[in-house]
Tab-separated table of C-alpha atoms in Angstrom:
chain	number	residue	atom	x	y	z
A	956	TYR	CA	-22.017	-51.263	48.903
A	957	ASP	CA	-23.149	-48.211	50.407
A	958	LEU	CA	-21.399	-45.672	51.662
A	959	ASP	CA	-21.957	-43.443	54.670
A	960	ALA	CA	-22.511	-39.930	54.239
A	961	ALA	CA	-23.195	-39.177	57.929
A	962	SER	CA	-20.125	-41.125	58.812
A	963	ALA	CA	-17.875	-39.523	56.230
A	964	ALA	CA	-14.783	-37.600	57.545
A	965	ALA	CA	-12.339	-35.116	55.716
A	966	GLU	CA	-9.072	-33.381	56.340
A	967	PHE	CA	-10.090	-30.251	54.221
A	968	GLU	CA	-13.459	-29.768	52.783
A	969	GLN	CA	-14.241	-26.340	50.718
A	970	SER	CA	-17.506	-24.170	51.945
A	971	GLY	CA	-20.420	-25.661	49.695
A	972	HIS	CA	-18.551	-29.042	49.274
A	973	THR	CA	-18.410	-30.915	51.846
A	974	ILE	CA	-17.393	-34.622	51.997
A	975	ASP	CA	-20.384	-35.907	52.743
A	976	LEU	CA	-21.683	-35.028	49.080
A	977	ALA	CA	-19.538	-37.526	47.668
A	978	PHE	CA	-20.980	-40.403	49.489
A	979	ASP	CA	-24.480	-39.274	49.643
A	980	GLY	CA	-25.964	-41.760	46.679
A	981	VAL	CA	-26.493	-38.801	44.655
A	982	GLN	CA	-24.914	-38.061	41.293
A	983	ASP	CA	-24.881	-34.487	40.311
A	984	ALA	CA	-22.260	-31.555	39.710
A	985	THR	CA	-22.047	-30.888	43.481
A	986	GLY	CA	-18.942	-32.895	45.792
A	987	TRP	CA	-16.446	-33.223	47.857
A	988	ALA	CA	-13.634	-30.172	46.943
A	989	VAL	CA	-10.914	-28.980	48.840
A	990	ASN	CA	-10.109	-25.176	47.507
A	991	ASP	CA	-9.963	-23.908	51.342
A	992	GLY	CA	-7.048	-26.078	52.255
A	993	LEU	CA	-4.979	-26.110	48.904
A	994	SER	CA	-2.793	-23.144	50.753
A	995	ASP	CA	-1.817	-25.089	53.753
A	996	PRO	CA	2.032	-25.632	53.876
A	997	THR	CA	1.806	-28.470	56.311
A	998	SER	CA	0.078	-31.288	54.002
A	999	GLN	CA	0.420	-32.695	50.853
A	1000	THR	CA	-2.457	-34.583	50.714
A	1001	ARG	CA	-6.166	-34.019	51.140
A	1002	GLU	CA	-7.877	-37.264	52.837
A	1003	ALA	CA	-11.469	-38.186	53.357
A	1004	CYS	CA	-12.863	-41.687	54.259
A	1005	ALA	CA	-16.612	-43.463	55.088
A	1006	GLN	CA	-17.846	-46.445	56.260
A	1007	LEU	CA	-20.118	-49.178	54.657
A	1008	THR	CA	-23.409	-48.511	55.657
A	1009	THR	CA	-24.135	-52.451	55.643
A	1010	GLY	CA	-21.859	-53.945	58.080
A	1011	THR	CA	-18.710	-55.497	56.311
A	1012	THR	CA	-17.881	-57.538	53.003
A	1013	PRO	CA	-17.987	-61.297	53.939
A	1014	ASP	CA	-15.463	-63.388	55.340
A	1015	TYR	CA	-13.877	-64.637	52.503
A	1016	THR	CA	-11.469	-67.642	53.479
A	1017	ASN	CA	-8.912	-67.066	51.045
A	1018	GLY	CA	-8.152	-63.868	53.072
A	1019	ALA	CA	-8.221	-61.922	49.820
A	1020	THR	CA	-10.421	-59.435	48.064
A	1021	THR	CA	-11.202	-57.770	44.603
A	1022	VAL	CA	-12.266	-54.569	45.321
A	1023	ARG	CA	-14.006	-51.805	42.796
A	1024	PHE	CA	-14.014	-47.984	43.155
A	1025	VAL	CA	-15.660	-45.558	40.777
A	1026	LEU	CA	-14.982	-42.175	41.072
A	1027	ARG	CA	-17.284	-39.445	39.616
A	1028	HIS	CA	-16.625	-36.026	38.977
A	1029	LEU	CA	-19.531	-34.028	37.378
A	1030	ALA	CA	-18.681	-30.637	37.724
A	1031	THR	CA	-19.759	-28.284	34.698
A	1032	SER	CA	-16.023	-26.866	34.295
A	1033	GLY	CA	-14.515	-29.554	32.685
A	1034	VAL	CA	-11.628	-29.599	34.367
A	1035	HIS	CA	-12.549	-30.323	38.216
A	1036	TYR	CA	-11.744	-34.080	38.274
A	1037	LEU	CA	-8.711	-35.568	40.811
A	1038	GLY	CA	-5.001	-35.561	39.108
A	1039	LYS	CA	-3.475	-37.718	41.188
A	1040	PHE	CA	-5.003	-39.919	44.202
A	1041	LYS	CA	-4.482	-43.246	46.190
A	1042	LEU	CA	-7.125	-45.568	47.593
A	1043	TYR	CA	-7.317	-47.690	50.602
A	1044	VAL	CA	-9.365	-50.020	52.758
A	1045	THR	CA	-9.863	-51.076	55.874
A	1046	SER	CA	-11.141	-53.817	58.652
A	1047	ALA	CA	-10.951	-51.832	61.746
A	1048	PRO	CA	-14.234	-51.270	63.893
A	1049	LYS	CA	-16.129	-48.050	62.568
A	1050	THR	CA	-15.736	-47.068	66.124
A	1051	ALA	CA	-11.949	-46.634	65.265
A	1052	PHE	CA	-12.369	-44.216	62.249
A	1053	ALA	CA	-14.756	-41.570	60.306
A	1054	ASN	CA	-18.203	-40.833	62.758
A	1055	GLY	CA	-18.107	-37.524	61.476
A	1056	ALA	CA	-14.672	-36.679	62.978
A	1057	SER	CA	-12.050	-34.463	61.225
A	1058	ASP	CA	-9.708	-37.670	60.131
A	1059	CYS	CA	-9.534	-40.630	59.335
A	1060	ASN	CA	-6.279	-41.010	61.341
A	1061	LEU	CA	-6.272	-45.338	62.449
A	1062	ALA	CA	-2.988	-45.398	63.903
A	1063	GLU	CA	-3.540	-43.852	67.354
A	1064	ASP	CA	-6.303	-46.809	67.389
A	1065	GLY	CA	-3.845	-49.428	66.518
A	1066	HIS	CA	-5.673	-50.127	63.317
A	1067	SER	CA	-4.398	-49.523	59.553
A	1068	TRP	CA	-5.677	-48.727	56.715
A	1069	VAL	CA	-4.626	-51.142	53.729
A	1070	ALA	CA	-3.486	-49.774	50.099
A	1071	VAL	CA	-5.166	-51.019	46.969
A	1072	GLU	CA	-3.241	-52.560	44.408
A	1073	PRO	CA	-4.592	-51.658	40.981
A	1074	THR	CA	-5.127	-54.323	38.284
A	1075	SER	CA	-7.291	-52.603	36.133
A	1076	SER	CA	-7.962	-48.547	36.148
A	1077	VAL	CA	-9.509	-46.941	33.209
A	1078	THR	CA	-11.467	-43.493	32.561
A	1079	ASN	CA	-14.422	-43.142	30.433
A	1080	VAL	CA	-12.682	-40.088	28.053
A	1081	PRO	CA	-10.983	-41.104	25.242
A	1082	GLY	CA	-6.863	-40.298	25.671
A	1083	LEU	CA	-7.405	-39.637	29.018
A	1084	THR	CA	-5.496	-42.773	30.893
A	1085	LEU	CA	-4.289	-43.295	34.450
A	1086	SER	CA	-0.649	-44.682	35.728
A	1087	GLU	CA	0.290	-46.523	38.489
A	1088	ASN	CA	3.082	-45.183	40.501
A	1089	THR	CA	5.169	-47.735	42.471
A	1090	ASP	CA	3.221	-46.435	45.887
A	1091	ASP	CA	0.237	-47.857	44.306
A	1092	SER	CA	-1.083	-44.363	43.897
A	1093	LEU	CA	-2.519	-43.335	40.505
A	1094	VAL	CA	-1.944	-40.410	37.985
A	1095	VAL	CA	-3.678	-38.793	34.934
A	1096	ASN	CA	-1.428	-38.819	31.782
A	1097	ALA	CA	-2.994	-35.032	31.122
A	1098	CYS	CA	-5.895	-32.736	32.372
A	1099	PRO	CA	-7.927	-32.007	29.311
A	1100	SER	CA	-11.085	-30.194	29.752
A	1101	THR	CA	-13.797	-32.256	29.086
A	1102	THR	CA	-17.809	-32.523	28.795
A	1103	GLY	CA	-20.128	-34.988	30.462
A	1104	GLY	CA	-18.009	-35.794	33.341
A	1105	VAL	CA	-15.057	-37.674	34.168
A	1106	THR	CA	-15.609	-41.504	35.767
A	1107	PHE	CA	-12.039	-43.631	36.875
A	1108	THR	CA	-13.236	-46.634	37.406
A	1109	ILE	CA	-10.295	-49.000	39.717
A	1110	THR	CA	-10.317	-52.549	40.457
A	1111	GLY	CA	-7.598	-54.080	42.460
A	1112	THR	CA	-6.978	-56.327	45.577
A	1113	VAL	CA	-6.068	-56.235	48.876
A	1114	GLY	CA	-4.983	-59.002	51.080
A	1115	ILE	CA	-7.967	-58.236	53.750
A	1116	ASP	CA	-11.834	-59.213	54.067
A	1117	GLN	CA	-14.569	-57.842	56.228
A	1118	ILE	CA	-13.917	-54.386	54.929
A	1119	THR	CA	-15.892	-51.736	57.073
A	1120	GLY	CA	-14.589	-48.791	55.309
A	1121	VAL	CA	-12.882	-46.676	52.380
A	1122	ARG	CA	-10.541	-43.808	51.985
A	1123	ILE	CA	-9.438	-41.438	49.226
A	1124	GLN	CA	-6.038	-39.863	49.470
A	1125	ALA	CA	-5.769	-36.850	46.835
A	1126	ILE	CA	-1.910	-36.079	46.581
A	1127	ASP	CA	-0.167	-33.008	45.350
A	1128	ASP	CA	2.573	-32.524	42.764
A	1129	ASP	CA	4.386	-29.618	44.403
A	1130	ALA	CA	7.318	-30.300	41.425
A	1131	ALA	CA	4.882	-30.808	38.742
A	1132	THR	CA	6.525	-33.493	37.406
A	1133	GLN	CA	3.133	-35.614	36.867
A	1134	LEU	CA	0.753	-32.965	37.280
A	1135	PRO	CA	0.470	-29.184	35.143
A	1136	THR	CA	-1.410	-28.062	37.759
A	1137	GLY	CA	0.611	-29.376	40.736
A	1138	GLY	CA	-2.625	-31.411	42.025
A	1139	PRO	CA	-3.921	-33.014	43.546
A	1140	GLY	CA	-6.745	-31.729	40.964
A	1141	CYS	CA	-6.827	-30.970	37.512
A	1142	ALA	CA	-8.293	-27.730	37.605
A	1143	GLY	CA	-5.958	-24.843	37.134
A	1144	ASN	CA	-5.453	-24.103	41.263
A	1145	GLY	CA	-4.964	-27.745	41.805
A	1146	ASN	CA	-8.683	-28.341	42.919
A	1147	PHE	CA	-10.870	-30.808	42.239
A	1148	VAL	CA	-14.718	-31.797	42.224
A	1149	LEU	CA	-15.341	-35.594	43.350
A	1150	SER	CA	-19.145	-36.170	42.686
A	1151	GLU	CA	-19.795	-39.541	43.753
A	1152	VAL	CA	-17.741	-42.646	45.102
A	1153	LEU	CA	-19.163	-45.745	44.390
A	1154	PHE	CA	-17.548	-48.811	46.142
A	1155	SER	CA	-17.852	-52.883	45.493
A	1156	ALA	CA	-16.069	-56.176	46.637
A	1157	ASP	CA	-15.972	-59.746	46.205
A	1158	SER	CA	-13.619	-62.575	46.715
A	1159	ALA	CA	-10.764	-62.410	44.774
A	1160	ALA	CA	-10.821	-66.271	44.535
A	1161	ALA	CA	-14.184	-65.422	42.389
A	1162	HIS	CA	-12.166	-63.868	39.524
A	1163	CYS	CA	-9.131	-66.436	39.094
A	1164	PRO	CA	-11.462	-69.421	38.394
A	1165	ASN	CA	-9.788	-72.628	37.418
A	1166	THR	CA	-9.962	-73.264	33.843
A	1167	THR	CA	-9.287	-76.099	31.380
A	1168	VAL	CA	-7.978	-75.615	27.471
A	1169	SER	CA	-7.595	-78.339	24.877
A	1170	HIS	CA	-5.702	-77.334	21.835
A	1171	ASP	CA	-4.399	-78.437	18.349
A	1172	MET	CA	-0.681	-78.571	18.272
A	1173	PHE	CA	-0.616	-79.132	14.931
A	1174	SER	CA	-1.808	-75.618	14.688
A	1175	GLY	CA	0.896	-74.485	16.716
A	1176	PRO	CA	2.088	-73.704	20.548
A	1177	LEU	CA	-0.243	-72.732	22.589
A	1178	SER	CA	-0.101	-69.916	25.260
A	1179	TYR	CA	-2.111	-68.934	28.221
A	1180	THR	CA	-1.494	-65.873	30.377
A	1181	ALA	CA	-3.674	-65.688	33.584
A	1182	PRO	CA	-6.374	-62.871	34.381
A	1183	ALA	CA	-5.156	-59.695	35.630
A	1184	GLY	CA	-5.134	-60.027	39.469
A	1185	CYS	CA	-4.160	-63.418	38.997
A	1186	LYS	CA	-1.387	-65.905	39.356
A	1187	ILE	CA	-0.620	-69.370	38.166
A	1188	THR	CA	0.277	-71.959	41.130
A	1189	GLY	CA	-0.268	-75.415	39.131
A	1190	PHE	CA	-1.304	-76.864	36.185
A	1191	SER	CA	-1.782	-80.464	34.767
A	1192	ALA	CA	-0.977	-81.524	31.533
A	1193	SER	CA	-1.974	-84.776	29.231
A	1194	GLY	CA	-1.269	-84.747	25.324
A	1195	GLY	CA	0.489	-86.464	22.147
A	1196	GLN	CA	4.232	-87.675	22.230
A	1197	TRP	CA	6.956	-84.906	21.900
A	1198	ASN	CA	4.250	-82.296	23.272
A	1199	ARG	CA	5.935	-80.718	25.922
A	1200	TRP	CA	5.135	-77.820	29.208
A	1201	SER	CA	7.092	-74.839	29.575
A	1202	TYR	CA	7.180	-71.779	31.647
A	1203	ASP	CA	7.094	-68.293	29.800
A	1204	GLY	CA	10.365	-66.242	29.982
A	1205	GLY	CA	12.975	-68.703	31.082
A	1206	GLY	CA	12.510	-71.292	28.697
A	1207	THR	CA	13.062	-74.242	31.163
A	1208	TYR	CA	11.534	-77.699	30.866
A	1209	TRP	CA	10.654	-78.522	34.263
A	1210	GLN	CA	10.964	-81.906	35.468
A	1211	GLY	CA	7.844	-84.058	35.076
A	1212	CYS	CA	6.565	-82.168	31.948
A	1213	ASN	CA	8.633	-83.069	29.164
A	1214	ASP	CA	7.697	-85.478	26.734
A	1215	LEU	CA	4.299	-86.337	28.084
A	1216	SER	CA	3.802	-89.715	25.398
A	1217	GLY	CA	0.116	-89.441	25.763
A	1218	GLY	CA	0.448	-89.426	29.913
A	1219	THR	CA	-0.831	-86.995	32.471
A	1220	SER	CA	1.880	-84.817	34.586
A	1221	ASP	CA	0.947	-83.155	37.354
A	1222	CYS	CA	3.210	-79.753	37.825
A	1223	THR	CA	1.950	-78.274	40.576
A	1224	THR	CA	4.881	-79.411	43.097
A	1225	PRO	CA	7.873	-78.041	41.164
A	1226	MET	CA	5.863	-74.655	40.271
A	1227	SER	CA	4.819	-73.973	44.456
A	1228	GLY	CA	8.738	-74.872	45.044
A	1229	ARG	CA	9.961	-72.526	42.580
A	1230	ASN	CA	7.864	-70.191	41.015
A	1231	ALA	CA	4.718	-69.009	42.693
A	1232	THR	CA	3.876	-66.184	40.688
A	1233	GLN	CA	3.881	-67.095	37.060
A	1234	ASP	CA	1.913	-65.019	34.982
A	1235	ALA	CA	2.171	-67.673	31.892
A	1236	ILE	CA	2.679	-70.540	30.362
A	1237	THR	CA	3.278	-71.976	27.266
A	1238	CYS	CA	2.745	-75.451	25.585
A	1239	ASN	CA	5.244	-76.419	22.778
A	1240	TYR	CA	5.475	-78.738	19.808
A	1241	ASP	CA	8.793	-80.265	19.678
A	1242	ASN	CA	8.563	-83.540	17.386
A	1243	PRO	CA	12.206	-84.210	15.660
A	1244	TYR	CA	9.604	-86.917	13.116
A	1245	ASN	CA	7.243	-83.621	12.447
A	1246	ASP	CA	4.357	-86.093	13.315
A	1247	ASN	CA	1.913	-84.575	15.895
A	1248	ARG	CA	0.560	-87.111	18.191
A	1249	GLY	CA	-2.838	-85.178	19.101
A	1250	THR	CA	-4.030	-82.610	21.263
A	1251	CYS	CA	-2.551	-80.719	24.155
A	1252	THR	CA	-4.987	-80.727	27.391
A	1253	TYR	CA	-4.066	-78.749	30.134
A	1254	ASN	CA	-5.796	-77.658	33.860
A	1255	VAL	CA	-4.599	-74.639	35.360
A	1256	THR	CA	-5.001	-73.746	39.088
A	1257	LEU	CA	-5.015	-69.795	39.648
A	1258	ALA	CA	-4.843	-68.082	42.696
A	1259	PRO	CA	-5.336	-64.216	43.567
A	1260	LYS	CA	-1.768	-62.364	43.219
């Protein structure tokens, strides 16, 4: 989805590095910077937002959306990239935010920004990583000087659809416990240059498709882990005698899943009632006669977390 540079708003802008440059579709060394606002003692964040140019994202029936941000920093200095930040989206009417305003406040209009819960965050620089804090903000592990630019790709989920805009919150680290510069950027004075922001969205359900797998139990136990951002909400299993199903972690064998004897057992009900956020399941071979009675087949039902 294209982001509307004309609607972009920022709490602080550096002369010659205005917020519209981060949403203009041009990937060059220019971009949003905040040097002029770094000395402001009243704020520990530098915020920016922009509207989607083409309406909204679709109305997904499950009310959950997988979003993807690509943040590109192309300044030639090699250190002007974000060090600590947080991402948000909103479904508020476009009349409620941005539109060239000087801030991204939605509370005054009875709307809100929804924080993106990251499920994956990667960089293009070997050794440079992003870690998630408990508040869903992200922070780099170091601030090395690089060549060729720094790109962050963050995928996450939100419990809303019909997204109308995005918000980026650059966060200070005054105690310098996570960033040597004190943030929010990795330049020596805490500045950054965000050259371009790219955004896409899709139904979270599309990223959590149900799956079926068969496994020869003679080769050992079978384990399945849900993809990042997905949870297992149920499964049905069929297999040879003495094959039995358990949940990873507690070693508990659930009623209706033991000693299948070639039949089929649907475990959706006990799962939804007792552990609806299970991430992994294990099919164990438990045959006192040391005689495998066939393959273990399972149908896993997945849903977004």
